[in-house]
PDB file of C-alpha atoms in Angstrom:
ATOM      1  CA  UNK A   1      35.379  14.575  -9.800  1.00  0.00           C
ATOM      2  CA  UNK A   2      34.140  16.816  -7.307  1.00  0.00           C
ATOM      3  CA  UNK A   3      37.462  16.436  -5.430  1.00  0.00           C
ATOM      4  CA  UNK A   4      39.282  17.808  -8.010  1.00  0.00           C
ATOM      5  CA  UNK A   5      37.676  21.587  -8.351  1.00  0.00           C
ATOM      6  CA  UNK A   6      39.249  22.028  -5.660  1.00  0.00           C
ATOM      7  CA  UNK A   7      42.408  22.912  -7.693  1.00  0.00           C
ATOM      8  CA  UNK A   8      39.723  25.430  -9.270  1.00  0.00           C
ATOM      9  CA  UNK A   9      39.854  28.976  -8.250  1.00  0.00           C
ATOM     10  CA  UNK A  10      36.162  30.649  -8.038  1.00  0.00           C
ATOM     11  CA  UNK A  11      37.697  33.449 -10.216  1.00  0.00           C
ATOM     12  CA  UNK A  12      38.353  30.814 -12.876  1.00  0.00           C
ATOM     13  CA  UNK A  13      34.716  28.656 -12.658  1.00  0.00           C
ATOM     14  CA  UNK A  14      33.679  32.542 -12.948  1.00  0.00           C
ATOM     15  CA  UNK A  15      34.934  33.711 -15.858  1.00  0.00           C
ATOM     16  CA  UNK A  16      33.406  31.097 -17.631  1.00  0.00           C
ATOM     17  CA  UNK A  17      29.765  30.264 -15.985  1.00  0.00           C
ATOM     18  CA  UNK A  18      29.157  33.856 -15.632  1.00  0.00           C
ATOM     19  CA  UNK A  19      27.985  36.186 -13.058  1.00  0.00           C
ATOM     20  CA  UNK A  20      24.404  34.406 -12.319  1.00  0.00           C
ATOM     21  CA  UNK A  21      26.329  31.660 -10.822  1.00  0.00           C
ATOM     22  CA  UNK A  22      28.236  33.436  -8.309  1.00  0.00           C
ATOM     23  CA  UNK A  23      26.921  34.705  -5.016  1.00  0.00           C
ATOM     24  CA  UNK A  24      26.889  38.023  -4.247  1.00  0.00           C
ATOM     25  CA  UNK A  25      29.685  39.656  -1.396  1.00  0.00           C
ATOM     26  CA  UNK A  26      27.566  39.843   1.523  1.00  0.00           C
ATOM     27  CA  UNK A  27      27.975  35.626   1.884  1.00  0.00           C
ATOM     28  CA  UNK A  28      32.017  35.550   2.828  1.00  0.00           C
ATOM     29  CA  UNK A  29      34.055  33.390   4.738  1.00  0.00           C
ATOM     30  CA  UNK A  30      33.829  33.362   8.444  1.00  0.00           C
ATOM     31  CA  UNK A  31      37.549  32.810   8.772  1.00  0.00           C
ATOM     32  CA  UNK A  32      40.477  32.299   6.916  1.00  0.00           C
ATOM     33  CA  UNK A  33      39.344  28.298   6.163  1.00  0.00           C
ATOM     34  CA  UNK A  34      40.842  26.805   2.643  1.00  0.00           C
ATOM     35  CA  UNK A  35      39.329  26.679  -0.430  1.00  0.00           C
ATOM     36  CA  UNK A  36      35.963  23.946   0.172  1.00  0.00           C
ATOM     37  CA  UNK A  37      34.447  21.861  -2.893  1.00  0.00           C
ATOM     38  CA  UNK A  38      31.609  19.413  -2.839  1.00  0.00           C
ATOM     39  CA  UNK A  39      28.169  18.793  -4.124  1.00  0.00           C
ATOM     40  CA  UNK A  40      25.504  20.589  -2.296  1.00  0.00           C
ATOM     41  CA  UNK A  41      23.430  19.487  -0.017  1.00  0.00           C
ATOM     42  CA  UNK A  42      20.505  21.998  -0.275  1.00  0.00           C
ATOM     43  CA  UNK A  43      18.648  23.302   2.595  1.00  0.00           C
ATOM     44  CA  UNK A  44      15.710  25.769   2.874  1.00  0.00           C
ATOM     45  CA  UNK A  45      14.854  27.104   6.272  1.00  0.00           C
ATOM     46  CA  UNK A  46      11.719  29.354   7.040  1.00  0.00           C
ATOM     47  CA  UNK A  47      12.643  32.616   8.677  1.00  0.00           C
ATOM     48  CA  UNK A  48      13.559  32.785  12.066  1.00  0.00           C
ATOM     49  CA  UNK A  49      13.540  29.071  12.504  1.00  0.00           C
ATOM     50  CA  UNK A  50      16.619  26.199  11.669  1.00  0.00           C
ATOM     51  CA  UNK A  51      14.925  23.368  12.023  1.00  0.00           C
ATOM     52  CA  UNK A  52      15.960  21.841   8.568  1.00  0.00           C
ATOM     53  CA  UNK A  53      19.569  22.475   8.793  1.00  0.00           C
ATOM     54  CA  UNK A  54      19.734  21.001  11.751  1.00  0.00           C
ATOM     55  CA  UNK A  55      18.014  17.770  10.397  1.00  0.00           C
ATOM     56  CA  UNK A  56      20.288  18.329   7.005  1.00  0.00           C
ATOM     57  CA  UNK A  57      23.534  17.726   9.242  1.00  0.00           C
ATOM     58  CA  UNK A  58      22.524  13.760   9.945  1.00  0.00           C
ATOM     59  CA  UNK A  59      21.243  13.475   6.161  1.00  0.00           C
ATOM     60  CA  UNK A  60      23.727  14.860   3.514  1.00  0.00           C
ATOM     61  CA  UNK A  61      26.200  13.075   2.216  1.00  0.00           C
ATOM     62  CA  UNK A  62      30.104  12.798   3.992  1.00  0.00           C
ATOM     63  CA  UNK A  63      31.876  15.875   1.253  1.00  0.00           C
ATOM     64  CA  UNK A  64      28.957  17.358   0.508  1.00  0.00           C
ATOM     65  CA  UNK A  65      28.819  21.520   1.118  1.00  0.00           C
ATOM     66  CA  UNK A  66      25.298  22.130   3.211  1.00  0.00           C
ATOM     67  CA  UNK A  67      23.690  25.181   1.417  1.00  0.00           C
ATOM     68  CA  UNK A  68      20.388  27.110   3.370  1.00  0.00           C
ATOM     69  CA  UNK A  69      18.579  29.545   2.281  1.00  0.00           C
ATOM     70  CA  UNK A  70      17.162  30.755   5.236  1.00  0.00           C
ATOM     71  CA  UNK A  71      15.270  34.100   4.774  1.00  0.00           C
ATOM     72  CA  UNK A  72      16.690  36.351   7.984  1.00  0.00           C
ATOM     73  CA  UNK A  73      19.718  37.448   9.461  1.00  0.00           C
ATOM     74  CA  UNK A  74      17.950  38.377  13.036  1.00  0.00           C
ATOM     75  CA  UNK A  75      18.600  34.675  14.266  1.00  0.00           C
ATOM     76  CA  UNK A  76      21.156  32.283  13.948  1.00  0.00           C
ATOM     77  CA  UNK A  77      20.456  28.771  11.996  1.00  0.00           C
ATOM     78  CA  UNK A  78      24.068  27.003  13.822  1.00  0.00           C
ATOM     79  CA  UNK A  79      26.050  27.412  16.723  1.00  0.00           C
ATOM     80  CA  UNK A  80      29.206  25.090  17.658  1.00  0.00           C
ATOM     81  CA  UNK A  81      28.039  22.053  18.390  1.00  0.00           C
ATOM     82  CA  UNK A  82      25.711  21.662  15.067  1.00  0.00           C
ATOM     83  CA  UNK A  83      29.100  22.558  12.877  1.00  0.00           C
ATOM     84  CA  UNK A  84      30.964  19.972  14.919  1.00  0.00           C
ATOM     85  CA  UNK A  85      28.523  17.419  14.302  1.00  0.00           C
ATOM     86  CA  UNK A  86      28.625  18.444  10.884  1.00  0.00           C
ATOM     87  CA  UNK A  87      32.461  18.311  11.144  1.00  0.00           C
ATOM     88  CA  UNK A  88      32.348  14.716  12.505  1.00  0.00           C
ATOM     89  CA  UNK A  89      30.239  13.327  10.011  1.00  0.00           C
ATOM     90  CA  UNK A  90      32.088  14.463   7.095  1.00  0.00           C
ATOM     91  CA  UNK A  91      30.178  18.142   6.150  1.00  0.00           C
ATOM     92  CA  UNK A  92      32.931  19.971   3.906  1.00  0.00           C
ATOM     93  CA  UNK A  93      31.548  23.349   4.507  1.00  0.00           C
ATOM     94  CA  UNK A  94      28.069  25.345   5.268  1.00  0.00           C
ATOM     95  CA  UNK A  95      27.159  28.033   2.688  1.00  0.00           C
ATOM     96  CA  UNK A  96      24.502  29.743   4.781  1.00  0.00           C
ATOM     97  CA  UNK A  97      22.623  32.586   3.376  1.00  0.00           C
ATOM     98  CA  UNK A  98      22.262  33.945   7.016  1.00  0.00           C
ATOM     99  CA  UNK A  99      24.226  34.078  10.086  1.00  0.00           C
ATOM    100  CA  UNK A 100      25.340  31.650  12.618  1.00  0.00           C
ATOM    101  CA  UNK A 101      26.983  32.130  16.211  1.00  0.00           C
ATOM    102  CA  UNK A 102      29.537  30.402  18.599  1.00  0.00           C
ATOM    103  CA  UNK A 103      32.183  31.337  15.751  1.00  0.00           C
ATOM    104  CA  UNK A 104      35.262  30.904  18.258  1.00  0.00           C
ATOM    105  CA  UNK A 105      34.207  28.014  18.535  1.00  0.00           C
ATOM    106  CA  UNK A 106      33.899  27.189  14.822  1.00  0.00           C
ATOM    107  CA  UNK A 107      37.340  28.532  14.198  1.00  0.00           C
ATOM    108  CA  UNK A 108      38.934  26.876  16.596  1.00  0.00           C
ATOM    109  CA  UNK A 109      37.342  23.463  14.968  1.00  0.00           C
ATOM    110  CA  UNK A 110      37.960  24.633  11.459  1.00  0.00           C
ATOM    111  CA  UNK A 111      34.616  23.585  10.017  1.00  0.00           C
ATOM    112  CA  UNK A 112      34.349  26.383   7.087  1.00  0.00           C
ATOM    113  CA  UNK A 113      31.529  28.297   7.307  1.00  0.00           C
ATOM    114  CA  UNK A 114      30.624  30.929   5.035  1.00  0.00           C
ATOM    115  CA  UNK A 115      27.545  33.599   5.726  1.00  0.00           C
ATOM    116  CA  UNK A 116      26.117  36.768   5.959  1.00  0.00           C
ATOM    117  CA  UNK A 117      27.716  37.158   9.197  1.00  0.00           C
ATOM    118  CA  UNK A 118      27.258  36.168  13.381  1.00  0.00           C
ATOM    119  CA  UNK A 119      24.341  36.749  15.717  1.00  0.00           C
ATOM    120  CA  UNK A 120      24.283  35.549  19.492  1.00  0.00           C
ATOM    121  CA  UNK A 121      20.638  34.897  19.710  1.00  0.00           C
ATOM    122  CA  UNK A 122      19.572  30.684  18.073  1.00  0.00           C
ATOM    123  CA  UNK A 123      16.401  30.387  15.858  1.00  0.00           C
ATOM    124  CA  UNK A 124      13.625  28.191  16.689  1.00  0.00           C
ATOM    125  CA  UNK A 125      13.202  24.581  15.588  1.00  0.00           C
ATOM    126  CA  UNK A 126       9.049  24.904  14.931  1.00  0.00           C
ATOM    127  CA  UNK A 127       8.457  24.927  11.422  1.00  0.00           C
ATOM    128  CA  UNK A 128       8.978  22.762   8.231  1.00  0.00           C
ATOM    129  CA  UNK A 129      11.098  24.150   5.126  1.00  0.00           C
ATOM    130  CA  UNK A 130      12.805  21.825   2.881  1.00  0.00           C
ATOM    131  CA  UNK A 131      15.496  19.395   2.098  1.00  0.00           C
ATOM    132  CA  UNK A 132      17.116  18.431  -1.147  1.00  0.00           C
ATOM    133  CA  UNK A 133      14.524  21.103  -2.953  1.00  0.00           C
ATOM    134  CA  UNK A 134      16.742  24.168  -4.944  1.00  0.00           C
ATOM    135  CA  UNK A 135      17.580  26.681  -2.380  1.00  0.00           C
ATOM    136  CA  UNK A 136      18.331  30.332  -3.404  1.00  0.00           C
ATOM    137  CA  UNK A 137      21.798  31.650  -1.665  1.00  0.00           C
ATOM    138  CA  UNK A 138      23.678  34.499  -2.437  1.00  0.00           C
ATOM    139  CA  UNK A 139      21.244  35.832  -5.540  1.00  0.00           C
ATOM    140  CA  UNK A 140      22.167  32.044  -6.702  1.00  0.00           C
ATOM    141  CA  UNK A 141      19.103  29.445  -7.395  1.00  0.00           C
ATOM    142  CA  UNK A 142      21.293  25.879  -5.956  1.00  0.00           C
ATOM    143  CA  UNK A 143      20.153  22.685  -6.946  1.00  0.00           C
ATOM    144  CA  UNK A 144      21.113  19.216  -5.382  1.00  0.00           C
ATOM    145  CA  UNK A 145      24.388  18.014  -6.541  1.00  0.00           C
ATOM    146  CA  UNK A 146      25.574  21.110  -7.712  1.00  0.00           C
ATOM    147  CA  UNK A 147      28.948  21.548  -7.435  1.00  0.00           C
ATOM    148  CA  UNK A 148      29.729  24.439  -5.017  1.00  0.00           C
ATOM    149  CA  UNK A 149      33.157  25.847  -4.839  1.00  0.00           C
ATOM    150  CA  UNK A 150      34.188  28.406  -2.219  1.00  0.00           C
ATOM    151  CA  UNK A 151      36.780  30.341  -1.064  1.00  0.00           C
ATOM    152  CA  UNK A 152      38.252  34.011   0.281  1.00  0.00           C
ATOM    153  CA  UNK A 153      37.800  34.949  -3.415  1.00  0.00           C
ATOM    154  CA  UNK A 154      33.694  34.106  -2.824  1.00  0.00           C
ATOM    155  CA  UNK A 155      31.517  31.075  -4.057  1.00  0.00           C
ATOM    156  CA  UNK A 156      30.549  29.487  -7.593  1.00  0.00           C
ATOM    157  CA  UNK A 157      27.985  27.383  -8.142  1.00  0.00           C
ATOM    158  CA  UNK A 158      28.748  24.791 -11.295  1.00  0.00           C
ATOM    159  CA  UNK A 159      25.664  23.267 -12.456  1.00  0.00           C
ATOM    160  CA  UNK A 160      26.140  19.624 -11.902  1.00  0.00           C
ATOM    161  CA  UNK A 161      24.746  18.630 -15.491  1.00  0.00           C
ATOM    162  CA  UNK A 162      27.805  20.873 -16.639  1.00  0.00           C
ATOM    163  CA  UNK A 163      30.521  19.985 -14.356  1.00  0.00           C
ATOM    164  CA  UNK A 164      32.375  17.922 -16.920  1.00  0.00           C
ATOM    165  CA  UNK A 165      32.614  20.654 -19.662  1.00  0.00           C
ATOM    166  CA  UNK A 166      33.304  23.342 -17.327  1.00  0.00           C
ATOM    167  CA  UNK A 167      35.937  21.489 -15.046  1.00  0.00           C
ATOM    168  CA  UNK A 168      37.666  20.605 -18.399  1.00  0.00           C
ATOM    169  CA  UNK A 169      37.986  24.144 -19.424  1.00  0.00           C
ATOM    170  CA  UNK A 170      39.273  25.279 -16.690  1.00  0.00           C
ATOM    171  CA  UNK A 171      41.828  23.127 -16.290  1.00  0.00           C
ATOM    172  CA  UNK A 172      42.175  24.298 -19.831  1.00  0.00           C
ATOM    173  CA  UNK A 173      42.328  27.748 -18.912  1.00  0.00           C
ATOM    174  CA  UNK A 174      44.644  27.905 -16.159  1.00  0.00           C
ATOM    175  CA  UNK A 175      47.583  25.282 -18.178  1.00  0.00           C
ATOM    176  CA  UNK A 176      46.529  27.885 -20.626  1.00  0.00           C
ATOM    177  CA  UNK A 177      47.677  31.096 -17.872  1.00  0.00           C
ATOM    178  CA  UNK A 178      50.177  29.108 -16.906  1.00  0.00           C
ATOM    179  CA  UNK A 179      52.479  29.086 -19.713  1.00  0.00           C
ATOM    180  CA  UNK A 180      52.539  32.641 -20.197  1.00  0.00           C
ATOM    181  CA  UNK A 181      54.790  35.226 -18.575  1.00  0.00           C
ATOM    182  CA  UNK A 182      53.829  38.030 -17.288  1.00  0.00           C
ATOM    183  CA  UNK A 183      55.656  40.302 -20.197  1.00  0.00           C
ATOM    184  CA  UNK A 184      53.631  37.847 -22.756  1.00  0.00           C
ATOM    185  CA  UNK A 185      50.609  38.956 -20.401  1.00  0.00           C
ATOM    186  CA  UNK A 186      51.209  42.741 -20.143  1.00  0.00           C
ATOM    187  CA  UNK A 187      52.169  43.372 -23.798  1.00  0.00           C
ATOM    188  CA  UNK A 188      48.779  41.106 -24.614  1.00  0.00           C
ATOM    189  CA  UNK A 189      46.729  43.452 -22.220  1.00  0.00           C
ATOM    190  CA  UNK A 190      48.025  46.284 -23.357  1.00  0.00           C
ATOM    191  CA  UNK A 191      46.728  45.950 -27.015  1.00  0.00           C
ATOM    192  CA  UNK A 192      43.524  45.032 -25.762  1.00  0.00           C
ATOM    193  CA  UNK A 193      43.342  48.099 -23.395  1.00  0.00           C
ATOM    194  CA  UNK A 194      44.701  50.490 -26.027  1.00  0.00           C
ATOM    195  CA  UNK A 195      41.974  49.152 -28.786  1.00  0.00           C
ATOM    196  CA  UNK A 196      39.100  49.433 -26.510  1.00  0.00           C
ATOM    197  CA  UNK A 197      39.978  52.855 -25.869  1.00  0.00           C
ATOM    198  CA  UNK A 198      40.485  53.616 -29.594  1.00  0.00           C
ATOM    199  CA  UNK A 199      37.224  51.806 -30.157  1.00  0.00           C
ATOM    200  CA  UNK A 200      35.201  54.440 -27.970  1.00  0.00           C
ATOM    201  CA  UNK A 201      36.746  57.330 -29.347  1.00  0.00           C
ATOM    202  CA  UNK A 202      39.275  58.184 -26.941  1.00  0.00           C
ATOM    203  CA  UNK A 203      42.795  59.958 -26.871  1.00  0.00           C
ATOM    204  CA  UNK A 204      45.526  61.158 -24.882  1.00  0.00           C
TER     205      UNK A 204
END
């Protein structure tokens, strides 16, 4: 299944999971890479240091989406040749809550990265953090297997025990959108507009 949320747009997993599983703006795509979905794999790395992502790129699963919660921005937890590797072995896409560097190089490859942005200088590989524990990225507490989808439009986390119900209705939802024309929309929106206006009191 988690192939097919790919056909799911973030905006759509959001309007019905809420905002508590979406990640806030500051984690955005690093380029313009296609929409990514996959279980995560998730990763937590103490500040300054990328030790565990760096172990997590030989461990996770070929589809899965690596996501770190790493603590800083001040050093970066990938470079080039860590996404490649990641590439190579099947990685769909890092989520990094933090920053990474080399991305010419990580465009060029089109490994999707999204994060909190690029810094030149690497982080250490001293200290322990965690793999496969729930990682907190984006405001957003991931657990293992969670289905992560992500995009230009930003990232949605679908708890895995729900990812039946909620990959149901949304394919419900947008057949749903589908089948309507814009009038049918406008006129529709219009109502609604015009009520909640009435509702608080106002007029023209």
């Amino acid at each position: 299944m988690n192939d097919t949320f790919k056909d799911i747009p973030p905006t759509t997993l959001a309007d019905l999971l809420g905002r508590e599983q979406v990640m806030d703006t500051g984690i955005r795509p690093l380029w313009d890479s296609p929409r990514v979905a996959g279980p995560a794999y998730t990763v937590r790395c103490e500040p300054g240091d990328n030790l565990m992502l760096h172990a997590a790129i030989y461990r996770a699963e070929p589809g899965s989406v690596i996501v770190v919660e790493s603590g800083d921005v001040d050093y970066a937890l990938a470079g080039g040749n860590v996404c490649a590797v990641a590439q190579r072995r099947g990685v769909a896409a890092f989520v990094v809550d933090g920053v990474i560097r080399d991305l010419g190089e990580v465009r060029e490859a089109g490994f999707p990265v999204f994060s909190r942005g690029v810094i030149s200088i690497p982080g250490t590989k001293k200290k322990l953090g965690a793999l496969g524990a729930p990682a907190r990225a984006g405001g957003v507490l991931v657990y293992p297997g969670d289905i992560v989808v992500a995009d230009e439009e930003g990232i949605v986390v679908t708890p895995a025990a729900r990812q039946e119900e909620i990959f149901a209705a949304a394919r419900a939802k947008l057949a749903k959108e589908a089948e309507q024309s814009l009038d049918a929309w406008e006129t529709d929106h219009r109502a609604r507009i015009e009520k909640a206006l009435r509702d608080q009191g106002f007029a023209d």
